[in-house]
CSV table of C-alpha atoms in Angstrom, one decimal:
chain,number,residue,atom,x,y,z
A,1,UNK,CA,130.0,142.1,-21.9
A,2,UNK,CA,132.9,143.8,-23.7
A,3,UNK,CA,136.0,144.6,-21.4
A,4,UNK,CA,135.2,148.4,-21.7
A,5,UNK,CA,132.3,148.4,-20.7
A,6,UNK,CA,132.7,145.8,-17.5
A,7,UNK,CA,135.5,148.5,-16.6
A,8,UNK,CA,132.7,151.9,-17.2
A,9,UNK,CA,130.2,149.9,-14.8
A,10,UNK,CA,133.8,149.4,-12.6
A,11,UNK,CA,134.6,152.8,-12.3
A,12,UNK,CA,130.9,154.0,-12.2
A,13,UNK,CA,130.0,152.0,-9.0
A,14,UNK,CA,133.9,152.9,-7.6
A,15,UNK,CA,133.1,156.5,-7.7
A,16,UNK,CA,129.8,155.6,-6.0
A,17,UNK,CA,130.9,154.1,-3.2
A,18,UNK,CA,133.6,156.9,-2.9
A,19,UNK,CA,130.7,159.1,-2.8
A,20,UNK,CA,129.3,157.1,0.2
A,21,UNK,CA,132.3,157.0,2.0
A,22,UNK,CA,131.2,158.9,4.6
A,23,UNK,CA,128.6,156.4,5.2
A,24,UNK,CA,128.9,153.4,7.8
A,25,UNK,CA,129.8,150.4,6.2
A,26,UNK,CA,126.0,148.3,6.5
A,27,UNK,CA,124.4,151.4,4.9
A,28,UNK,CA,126.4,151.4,1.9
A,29,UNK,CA,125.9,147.5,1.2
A,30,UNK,CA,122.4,148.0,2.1
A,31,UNK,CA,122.2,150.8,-0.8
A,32,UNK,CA,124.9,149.2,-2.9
A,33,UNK,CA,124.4,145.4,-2.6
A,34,UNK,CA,122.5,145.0,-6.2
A,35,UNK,CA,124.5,147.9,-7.9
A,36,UNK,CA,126.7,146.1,-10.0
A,37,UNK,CA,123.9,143.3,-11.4
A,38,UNK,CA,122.1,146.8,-12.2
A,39,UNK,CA,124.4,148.6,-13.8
A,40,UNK,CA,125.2,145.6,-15.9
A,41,UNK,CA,121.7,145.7,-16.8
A,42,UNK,CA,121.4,149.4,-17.8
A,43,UNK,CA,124.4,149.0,-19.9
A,44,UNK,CA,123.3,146.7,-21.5
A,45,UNK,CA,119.8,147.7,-21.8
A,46,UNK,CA,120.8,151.6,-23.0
A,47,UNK,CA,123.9,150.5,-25.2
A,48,UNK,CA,124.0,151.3,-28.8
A,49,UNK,CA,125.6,149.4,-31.6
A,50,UNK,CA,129.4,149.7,-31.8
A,51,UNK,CA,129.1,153.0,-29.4
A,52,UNK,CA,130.8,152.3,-25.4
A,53,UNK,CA,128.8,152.3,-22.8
A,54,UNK,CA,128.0,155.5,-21.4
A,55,UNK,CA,126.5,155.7,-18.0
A,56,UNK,CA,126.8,159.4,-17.1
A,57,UNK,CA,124.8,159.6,-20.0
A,58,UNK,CA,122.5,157.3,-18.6
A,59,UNK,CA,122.2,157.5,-15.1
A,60,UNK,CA,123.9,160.9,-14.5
A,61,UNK,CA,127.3,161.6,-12.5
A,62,UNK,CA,127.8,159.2,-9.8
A,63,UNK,CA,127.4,161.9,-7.1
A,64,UNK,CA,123.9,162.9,-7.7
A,65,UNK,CA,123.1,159.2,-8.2
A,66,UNK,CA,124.6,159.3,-4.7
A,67,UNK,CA,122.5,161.5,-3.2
A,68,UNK,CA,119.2,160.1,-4.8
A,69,UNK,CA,120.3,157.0,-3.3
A,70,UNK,CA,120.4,158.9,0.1
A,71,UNK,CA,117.7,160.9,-0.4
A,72,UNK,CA,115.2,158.1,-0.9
A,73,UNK,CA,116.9,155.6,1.8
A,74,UNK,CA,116.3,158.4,4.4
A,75,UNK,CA,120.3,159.1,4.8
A,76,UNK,CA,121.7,162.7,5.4
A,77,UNK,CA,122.7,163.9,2.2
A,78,UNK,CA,125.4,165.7,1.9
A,79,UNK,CA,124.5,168.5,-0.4
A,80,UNK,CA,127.5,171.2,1.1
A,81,UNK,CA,129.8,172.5,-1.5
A,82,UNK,CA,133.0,170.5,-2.0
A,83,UNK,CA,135.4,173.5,-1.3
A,84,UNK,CA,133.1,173.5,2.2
A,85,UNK,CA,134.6,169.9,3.3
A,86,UNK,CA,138.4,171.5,4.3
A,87,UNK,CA,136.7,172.9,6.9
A,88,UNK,CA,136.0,169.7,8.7
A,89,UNK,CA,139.9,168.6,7.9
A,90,UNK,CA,141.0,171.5,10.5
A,91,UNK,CA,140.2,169.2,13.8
A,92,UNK,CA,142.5,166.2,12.0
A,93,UNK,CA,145.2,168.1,10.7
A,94,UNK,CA,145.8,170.3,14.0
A,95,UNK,CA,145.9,166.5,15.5
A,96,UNK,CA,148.2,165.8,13.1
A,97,UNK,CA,150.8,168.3,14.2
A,98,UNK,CA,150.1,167.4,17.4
A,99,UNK,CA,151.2,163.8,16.9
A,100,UNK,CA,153.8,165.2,14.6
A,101,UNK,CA,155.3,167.6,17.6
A,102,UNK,CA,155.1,165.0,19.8
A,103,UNK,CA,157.0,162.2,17.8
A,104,UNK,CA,159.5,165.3,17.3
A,105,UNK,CA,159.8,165.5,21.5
A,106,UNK,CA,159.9,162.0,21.8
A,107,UNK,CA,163.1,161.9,19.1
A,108,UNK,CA,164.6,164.7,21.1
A,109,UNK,CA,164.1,162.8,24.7
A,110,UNK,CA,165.3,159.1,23.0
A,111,UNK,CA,168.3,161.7,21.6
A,112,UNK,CA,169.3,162.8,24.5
A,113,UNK,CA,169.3,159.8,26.8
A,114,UNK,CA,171.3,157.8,24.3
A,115,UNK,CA,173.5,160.3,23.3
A,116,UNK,CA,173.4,158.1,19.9
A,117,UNK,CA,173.2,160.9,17.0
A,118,UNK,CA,171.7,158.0,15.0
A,119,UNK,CA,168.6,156.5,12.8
A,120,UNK,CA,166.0,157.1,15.2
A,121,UNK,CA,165.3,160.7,15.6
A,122,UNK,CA,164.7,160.4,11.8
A,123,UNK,CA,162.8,157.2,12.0
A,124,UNK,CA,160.6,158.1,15.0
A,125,UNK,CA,159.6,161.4,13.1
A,126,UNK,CA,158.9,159.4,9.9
A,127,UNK,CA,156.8,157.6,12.2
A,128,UNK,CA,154.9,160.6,13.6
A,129,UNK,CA,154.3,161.6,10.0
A,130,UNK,CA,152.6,158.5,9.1
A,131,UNK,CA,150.8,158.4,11.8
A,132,UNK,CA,149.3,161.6,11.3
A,133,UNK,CA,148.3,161.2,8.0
A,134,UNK,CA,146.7,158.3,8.3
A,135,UNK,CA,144.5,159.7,11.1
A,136,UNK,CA,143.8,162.9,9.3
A,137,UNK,CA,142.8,160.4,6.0
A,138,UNK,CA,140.8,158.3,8.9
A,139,UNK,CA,139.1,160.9,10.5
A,140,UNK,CA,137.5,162.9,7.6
A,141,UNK,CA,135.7,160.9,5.2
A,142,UNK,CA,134.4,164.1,4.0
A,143,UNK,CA,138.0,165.2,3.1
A,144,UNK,CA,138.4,161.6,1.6
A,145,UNK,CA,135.2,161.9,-0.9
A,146,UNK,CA,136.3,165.8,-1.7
A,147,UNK,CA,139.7,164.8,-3.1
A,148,UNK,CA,138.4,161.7,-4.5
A,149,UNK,CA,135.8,164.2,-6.5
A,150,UNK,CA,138.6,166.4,-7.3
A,151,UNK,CA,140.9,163.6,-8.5
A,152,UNK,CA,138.1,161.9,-10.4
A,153,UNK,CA,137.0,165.2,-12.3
A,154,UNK,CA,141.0,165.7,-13.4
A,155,UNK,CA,140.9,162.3,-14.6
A,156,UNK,CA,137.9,162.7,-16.7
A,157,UNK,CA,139.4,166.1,-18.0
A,158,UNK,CA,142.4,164.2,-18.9
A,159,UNK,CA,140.8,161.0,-20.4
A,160,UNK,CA,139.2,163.9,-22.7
A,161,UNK,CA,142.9,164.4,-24.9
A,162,UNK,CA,145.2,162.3,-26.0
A,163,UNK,CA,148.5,163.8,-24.2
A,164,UNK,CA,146.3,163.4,-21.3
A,165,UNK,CA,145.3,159.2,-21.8
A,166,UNK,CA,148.4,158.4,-22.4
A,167,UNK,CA,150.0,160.4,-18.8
A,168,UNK,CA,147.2,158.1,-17.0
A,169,UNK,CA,148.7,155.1,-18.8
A,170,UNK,CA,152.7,156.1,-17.7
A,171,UNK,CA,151.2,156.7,-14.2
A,172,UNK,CA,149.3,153.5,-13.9
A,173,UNK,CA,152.7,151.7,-15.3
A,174,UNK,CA,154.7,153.7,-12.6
A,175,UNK,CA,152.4,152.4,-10.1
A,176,UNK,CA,153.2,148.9,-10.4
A,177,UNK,CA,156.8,149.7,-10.5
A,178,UNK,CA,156.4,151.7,-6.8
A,179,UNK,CA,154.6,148.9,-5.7
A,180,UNK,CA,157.8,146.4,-6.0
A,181,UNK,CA,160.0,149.2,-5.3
A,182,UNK,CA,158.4,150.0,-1.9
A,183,UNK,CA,159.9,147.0,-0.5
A,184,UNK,CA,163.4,148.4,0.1
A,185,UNK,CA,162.1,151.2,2.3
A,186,UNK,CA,159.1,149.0,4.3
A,187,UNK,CA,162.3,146.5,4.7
A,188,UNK,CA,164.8,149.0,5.7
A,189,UNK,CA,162.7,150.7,7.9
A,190,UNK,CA,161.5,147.7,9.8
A,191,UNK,CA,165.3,147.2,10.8
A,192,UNK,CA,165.8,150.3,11.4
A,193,UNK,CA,163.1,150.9,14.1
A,194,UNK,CA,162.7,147.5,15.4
A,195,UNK,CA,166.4,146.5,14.8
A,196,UNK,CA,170.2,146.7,16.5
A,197,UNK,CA,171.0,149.8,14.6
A,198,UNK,CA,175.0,148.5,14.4
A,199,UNK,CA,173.5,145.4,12.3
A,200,UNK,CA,172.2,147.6,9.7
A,201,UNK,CA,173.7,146.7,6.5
A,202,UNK,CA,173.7,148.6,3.4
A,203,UNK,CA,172.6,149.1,0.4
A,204,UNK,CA,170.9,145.0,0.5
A,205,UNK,CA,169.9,144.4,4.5
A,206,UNK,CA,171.3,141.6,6.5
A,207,UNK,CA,167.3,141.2,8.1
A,208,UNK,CA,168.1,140.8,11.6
A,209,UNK,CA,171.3,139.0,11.1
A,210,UNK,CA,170.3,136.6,8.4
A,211,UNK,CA,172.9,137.8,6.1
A,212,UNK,CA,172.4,139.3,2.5
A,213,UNK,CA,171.4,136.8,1.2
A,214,UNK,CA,168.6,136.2,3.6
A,215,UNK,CA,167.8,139.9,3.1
A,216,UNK,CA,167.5,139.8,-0.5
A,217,UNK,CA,165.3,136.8,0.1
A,218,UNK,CA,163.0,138.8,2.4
A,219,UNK,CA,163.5,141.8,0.0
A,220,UNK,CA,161.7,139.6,-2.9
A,221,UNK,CA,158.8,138.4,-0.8
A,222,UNK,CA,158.0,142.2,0.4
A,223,UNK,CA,158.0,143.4,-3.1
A,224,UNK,CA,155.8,140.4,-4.3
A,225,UNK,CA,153.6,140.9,-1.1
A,226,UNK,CA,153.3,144.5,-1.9
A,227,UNK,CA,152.5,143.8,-5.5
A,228,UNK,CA,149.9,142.1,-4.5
A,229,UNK,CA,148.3,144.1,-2.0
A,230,UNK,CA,148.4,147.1,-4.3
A,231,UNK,CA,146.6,145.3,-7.0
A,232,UNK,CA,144.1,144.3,-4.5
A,233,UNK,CA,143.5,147.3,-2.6
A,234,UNK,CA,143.4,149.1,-6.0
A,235,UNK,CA,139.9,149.1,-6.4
A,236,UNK,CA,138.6,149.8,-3.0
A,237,UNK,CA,138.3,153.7,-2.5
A,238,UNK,CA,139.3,153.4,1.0
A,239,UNK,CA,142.3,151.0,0.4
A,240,UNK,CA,143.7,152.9,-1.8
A,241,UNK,CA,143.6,155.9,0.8
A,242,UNK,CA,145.2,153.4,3.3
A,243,UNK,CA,147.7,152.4,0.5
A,244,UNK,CA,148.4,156.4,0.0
A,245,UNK,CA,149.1,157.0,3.4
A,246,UNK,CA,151.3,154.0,3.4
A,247,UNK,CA,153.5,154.7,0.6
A,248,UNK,CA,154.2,158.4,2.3
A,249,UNK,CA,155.6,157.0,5.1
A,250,UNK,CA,157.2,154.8,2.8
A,251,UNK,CA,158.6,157.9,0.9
A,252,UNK,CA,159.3,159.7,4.2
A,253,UNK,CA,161.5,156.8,4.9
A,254,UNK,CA,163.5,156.7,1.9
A,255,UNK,CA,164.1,160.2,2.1
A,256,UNK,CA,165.5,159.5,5.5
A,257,UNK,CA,167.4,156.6,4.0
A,258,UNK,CA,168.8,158.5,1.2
A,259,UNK,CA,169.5,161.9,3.0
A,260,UNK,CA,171.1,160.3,7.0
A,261,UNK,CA,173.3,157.9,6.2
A,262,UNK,CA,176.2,159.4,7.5
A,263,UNK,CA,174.7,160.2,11.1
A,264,UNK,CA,173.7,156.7,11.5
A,265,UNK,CA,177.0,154.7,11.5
A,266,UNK,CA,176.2,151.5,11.3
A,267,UNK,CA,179.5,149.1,11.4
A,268,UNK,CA,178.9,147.2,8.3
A,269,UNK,CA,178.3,149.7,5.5
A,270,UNK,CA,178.8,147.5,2.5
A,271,UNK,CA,180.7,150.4,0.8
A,272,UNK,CA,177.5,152.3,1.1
A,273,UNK,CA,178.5,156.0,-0.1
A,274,UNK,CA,178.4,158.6,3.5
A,275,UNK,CA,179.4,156.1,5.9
B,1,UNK,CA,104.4,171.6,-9.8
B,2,UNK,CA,107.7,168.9,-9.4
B,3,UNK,CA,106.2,165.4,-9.7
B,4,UNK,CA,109.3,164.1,-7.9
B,5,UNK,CA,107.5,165.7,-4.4
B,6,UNK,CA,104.2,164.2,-5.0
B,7,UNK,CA,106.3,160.6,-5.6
B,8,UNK,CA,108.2,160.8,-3.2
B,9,UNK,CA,106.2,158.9,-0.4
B,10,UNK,CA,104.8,156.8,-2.9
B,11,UNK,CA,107.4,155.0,-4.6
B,12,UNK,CA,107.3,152.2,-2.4
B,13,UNK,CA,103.4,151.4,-3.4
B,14,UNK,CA,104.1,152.1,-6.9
B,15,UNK,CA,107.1,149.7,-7.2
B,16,UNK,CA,105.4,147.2,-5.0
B,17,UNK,CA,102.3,147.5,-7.6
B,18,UNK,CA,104.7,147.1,-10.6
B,19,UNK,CA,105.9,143.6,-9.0
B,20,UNK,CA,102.6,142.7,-8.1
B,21,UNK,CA,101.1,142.2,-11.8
B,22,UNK,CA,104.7,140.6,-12.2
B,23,UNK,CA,107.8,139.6,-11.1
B,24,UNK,CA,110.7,141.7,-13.3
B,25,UNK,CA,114.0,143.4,-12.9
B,26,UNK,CA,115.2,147.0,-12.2
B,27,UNK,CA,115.6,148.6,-15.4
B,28,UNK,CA,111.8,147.3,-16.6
B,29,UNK,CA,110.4,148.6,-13.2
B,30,UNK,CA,111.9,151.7,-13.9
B,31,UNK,CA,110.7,151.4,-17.4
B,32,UNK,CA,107.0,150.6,-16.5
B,33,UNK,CA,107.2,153.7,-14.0
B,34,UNK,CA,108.5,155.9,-16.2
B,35,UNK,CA,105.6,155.0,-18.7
B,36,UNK,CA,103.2,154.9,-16.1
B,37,UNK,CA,103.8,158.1,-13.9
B,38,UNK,CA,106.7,160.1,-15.2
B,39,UNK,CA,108.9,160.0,-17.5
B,40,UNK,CA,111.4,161.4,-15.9
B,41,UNK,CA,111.6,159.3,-12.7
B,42,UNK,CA,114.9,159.2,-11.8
B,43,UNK,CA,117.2,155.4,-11.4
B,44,UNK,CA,118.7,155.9,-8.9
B,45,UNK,CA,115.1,156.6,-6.9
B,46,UNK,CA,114.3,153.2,-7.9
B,47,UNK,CA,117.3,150.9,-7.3
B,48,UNK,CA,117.3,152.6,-4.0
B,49,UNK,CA,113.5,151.9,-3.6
B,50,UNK,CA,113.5,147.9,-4.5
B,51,UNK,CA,116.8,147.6,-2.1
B,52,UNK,CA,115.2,149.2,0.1
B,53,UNK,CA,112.2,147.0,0.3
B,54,UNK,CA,114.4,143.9,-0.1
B,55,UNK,CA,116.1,144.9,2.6
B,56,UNK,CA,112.8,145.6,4.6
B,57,UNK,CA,111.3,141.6,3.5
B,58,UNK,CA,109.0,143.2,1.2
B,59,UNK,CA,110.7,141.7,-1.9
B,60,UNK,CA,112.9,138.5,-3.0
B,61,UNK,CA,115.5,138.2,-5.3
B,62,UNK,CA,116.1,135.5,-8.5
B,63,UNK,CA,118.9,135.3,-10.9
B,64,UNK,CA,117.5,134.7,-14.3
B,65,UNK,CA,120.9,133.3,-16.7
B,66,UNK,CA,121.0,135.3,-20.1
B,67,UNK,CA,122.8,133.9,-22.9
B,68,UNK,CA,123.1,137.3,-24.8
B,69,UNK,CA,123.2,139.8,-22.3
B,70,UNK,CA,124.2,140.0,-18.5
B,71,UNK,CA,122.4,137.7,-16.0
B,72,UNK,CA,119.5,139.6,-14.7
B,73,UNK,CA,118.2,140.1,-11.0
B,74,UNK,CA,114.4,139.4,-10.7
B,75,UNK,CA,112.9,140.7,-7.7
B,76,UNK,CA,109.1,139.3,-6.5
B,77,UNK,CA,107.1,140.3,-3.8
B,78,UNK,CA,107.3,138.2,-0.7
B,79,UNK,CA,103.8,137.6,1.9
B,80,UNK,CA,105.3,140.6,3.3
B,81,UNK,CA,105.2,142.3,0.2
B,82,UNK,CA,101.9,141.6,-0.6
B,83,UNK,CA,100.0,142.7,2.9
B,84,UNK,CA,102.2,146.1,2.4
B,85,UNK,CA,100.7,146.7,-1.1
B,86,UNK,CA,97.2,145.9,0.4
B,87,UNK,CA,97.6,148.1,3.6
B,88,UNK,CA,99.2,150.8,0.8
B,89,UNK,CA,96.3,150.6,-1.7
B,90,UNK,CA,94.0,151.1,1.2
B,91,UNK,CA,95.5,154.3,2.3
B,92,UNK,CA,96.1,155.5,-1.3
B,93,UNK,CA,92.3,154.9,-1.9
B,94,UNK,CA,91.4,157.6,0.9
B,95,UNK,CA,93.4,159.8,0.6
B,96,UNK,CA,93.5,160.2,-3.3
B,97,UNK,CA,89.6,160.2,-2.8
B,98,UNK,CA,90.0,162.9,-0.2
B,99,UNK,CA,92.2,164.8,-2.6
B,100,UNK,CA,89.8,164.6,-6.0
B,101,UNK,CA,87.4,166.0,-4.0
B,102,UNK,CA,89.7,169.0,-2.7
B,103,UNK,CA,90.6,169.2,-6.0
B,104,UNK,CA,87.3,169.1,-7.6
B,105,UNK,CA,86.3,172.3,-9.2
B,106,UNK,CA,82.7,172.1,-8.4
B,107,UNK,CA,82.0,174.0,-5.0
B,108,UNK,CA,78.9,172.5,-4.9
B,109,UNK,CA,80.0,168.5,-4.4
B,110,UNK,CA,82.7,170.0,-1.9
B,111,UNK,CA,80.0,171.7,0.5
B,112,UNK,CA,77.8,169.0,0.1
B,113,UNK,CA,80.8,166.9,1.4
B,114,UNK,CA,81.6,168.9,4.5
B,115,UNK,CA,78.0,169.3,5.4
B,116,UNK,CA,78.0,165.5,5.9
């Protein structure tokens, strides 16, 4: 089987189980354990000489496959309009806020009874952030499967033009990059929330006092774990949410990083600019 | 009329009756349906049919190696399988007797049959 169209059957049964999502985890292997030996075999069965695979053609979008799938395994199908699924985000994004306000109290109190102007007002909201995203991306698979539709159909609008392949191809490069960039801030902010603020060291981190070079060496082993963990989670439609909700905190962080340095004060600065 | 309505409870007998006469893999059952009942049958009703019943005992899976194409995934009817097609065509026999004759446009056999 060609490399194009092991990747079509790829992305067909991806956007399948993203249109499942919503499902508990038995169901979809119990509807989706064969998929892939079947798909193989449609391809291969349908495909015409020197033409790709086309299973859309074939089979139809993914979604109504989807629903087929439910309709004939006695699952609830979920026939709403996408636009209809924000509705159900309402509950987890007021919860967000809420966690958000209370991270925000809990800065203020921490504030206040250290008198310490420093990293973690910033750090404990970044926190809060995180923490409500990822429960808003947790608590509405519905949500989850209406973006993923969304993002899918731009893709497929893109894919059509040529300007629009070759943005997908920078993006997918830039991704790899983030991954091994996303080290320094998971790094950083691990010292900075679980660490003696006054040991912070920029711009390389000492790592809880192993020095530089010790914090260059756990620098490299982040950015190869992350590496790795990115291409892994890649295909799963759910890792990649978890992944997305990561790298904002991750974002949030640097941000922090890049915008406080001056009200942290840490005492060995490295010539970092603002302290 | 929609054909899809009139399948739709009896998919399971059909497939089950497609694996009887002999043991194949998805795309040639829904090949043999679609020549069989409709052509327009749909895959996914299918693919989710045989899991279904594999996942019920009815049916058992082999991999058959290709050296051209992909490796396919034979599925054969278990014991299970086979007293579930029996019970099926027994209940498909009545009640697709009971519906010719409901069907039927002769008044005649149909009072006849309620008189009895």
């Amino acid at each position: 089987m060609s490399t194009s169209a092991a990747e079509v059957i790829l992305s067909y049964e991806a956007e399948l189980r993203a249109a499942l999502a919503d499902l508990p985890a038995g169901d979809v292997e119990a509807l989706l354990g064969d998929v892939r030996f079947h798909l193989e075999e449609v391809a291969a069965e349908t495909a015409a000489a020197d033409e790709p695979v086309d299973l859309v053609a074939v089979l139809g979008p993914p979604d109504a496959y989807a629903e087929e799938l439910r309709a004939v395994a006695g699952l609830p199908t979920s026939t709403s309009p996408v636009g209809r699924h924000w509705t159900s985000t309402w509950p987890a994004i007021v919860l967000s806020v809420l966690v958000l306000v209370g991270g925000a109290i809990l800065s203020a109190a921490v504030w206040t009874s250290t008198g310490n102007e420093g990293y973690l007002p910033p750090a404990l909201a970044v926190f809060a952030i995180g923490l409500g995203l990822t429960i808003a991306v947790r608590a509405s698979p519905e949500s989850r499967r209406a973006i993923d539709q969304r993002w899918s159909a731009l893709r497929d609008e893109m894919r059509a033009t040529g300007r629009g392949r070759e943005l997908l191809a920078m993006v997918s490069a830039a991704e790899s990059g983030w991954w091994l960039v996303r080290a320094y801030p998971a790094v950083m902010l691990v010292e900075l929330l679980a660490g003696d603020p006054r040991s912070v060291t920029y711009p390389l981190p000492s790592f809880f006092g192993t020095g530089t070079f010790g914090g260059a060496v756990v620098l490299c082993l982040t950015a190869v774990a992350s590496l790795w963990l990115g291409l892994r989670f890649q295909r799963s439609p759910s890792g990649r949410w978890i992944g997305l909700a990561v790298d904002l905190v991750l974002v949030a962080g640097l941000g922090a990083l890049l915008f406080h340095p001056g009200e942290w004060t840490p005492a060995a600065c490295n010539g970092w600019p603002g302290c | 009329m929609d054909p899809s309505q009139l399948l739709k409870g009896s998919l399971d007998l059909a497939v089950l009756a497609v694996l009887a006469k002999a043991d194949s893999y998805g795309y040639d059952v829904l090949r043999q349906l679609r020549s069989t009942l409709w052509s327009e049958l749909g895959d996914a009703s299918v693919y989710g049919t045989l899991r279904r019943l594999l996942t019920a005992g009815a049916l058992s899976t082999y991999i058959v190696p290709s050296e051209t194409g992909p490796h396919r995934k034979y599925y054969a009817l278990t014991d299970a399988g086979r007293r579930e097609l029996e019970d099926g065509r027994k209940v498909w026999t009545t009640v697709a007797t009971g519906m010719d004759l409901l069907l039927e446009p002769d008044q005649g056999r149909w009072h006849e049959h309620v008189r009895r």
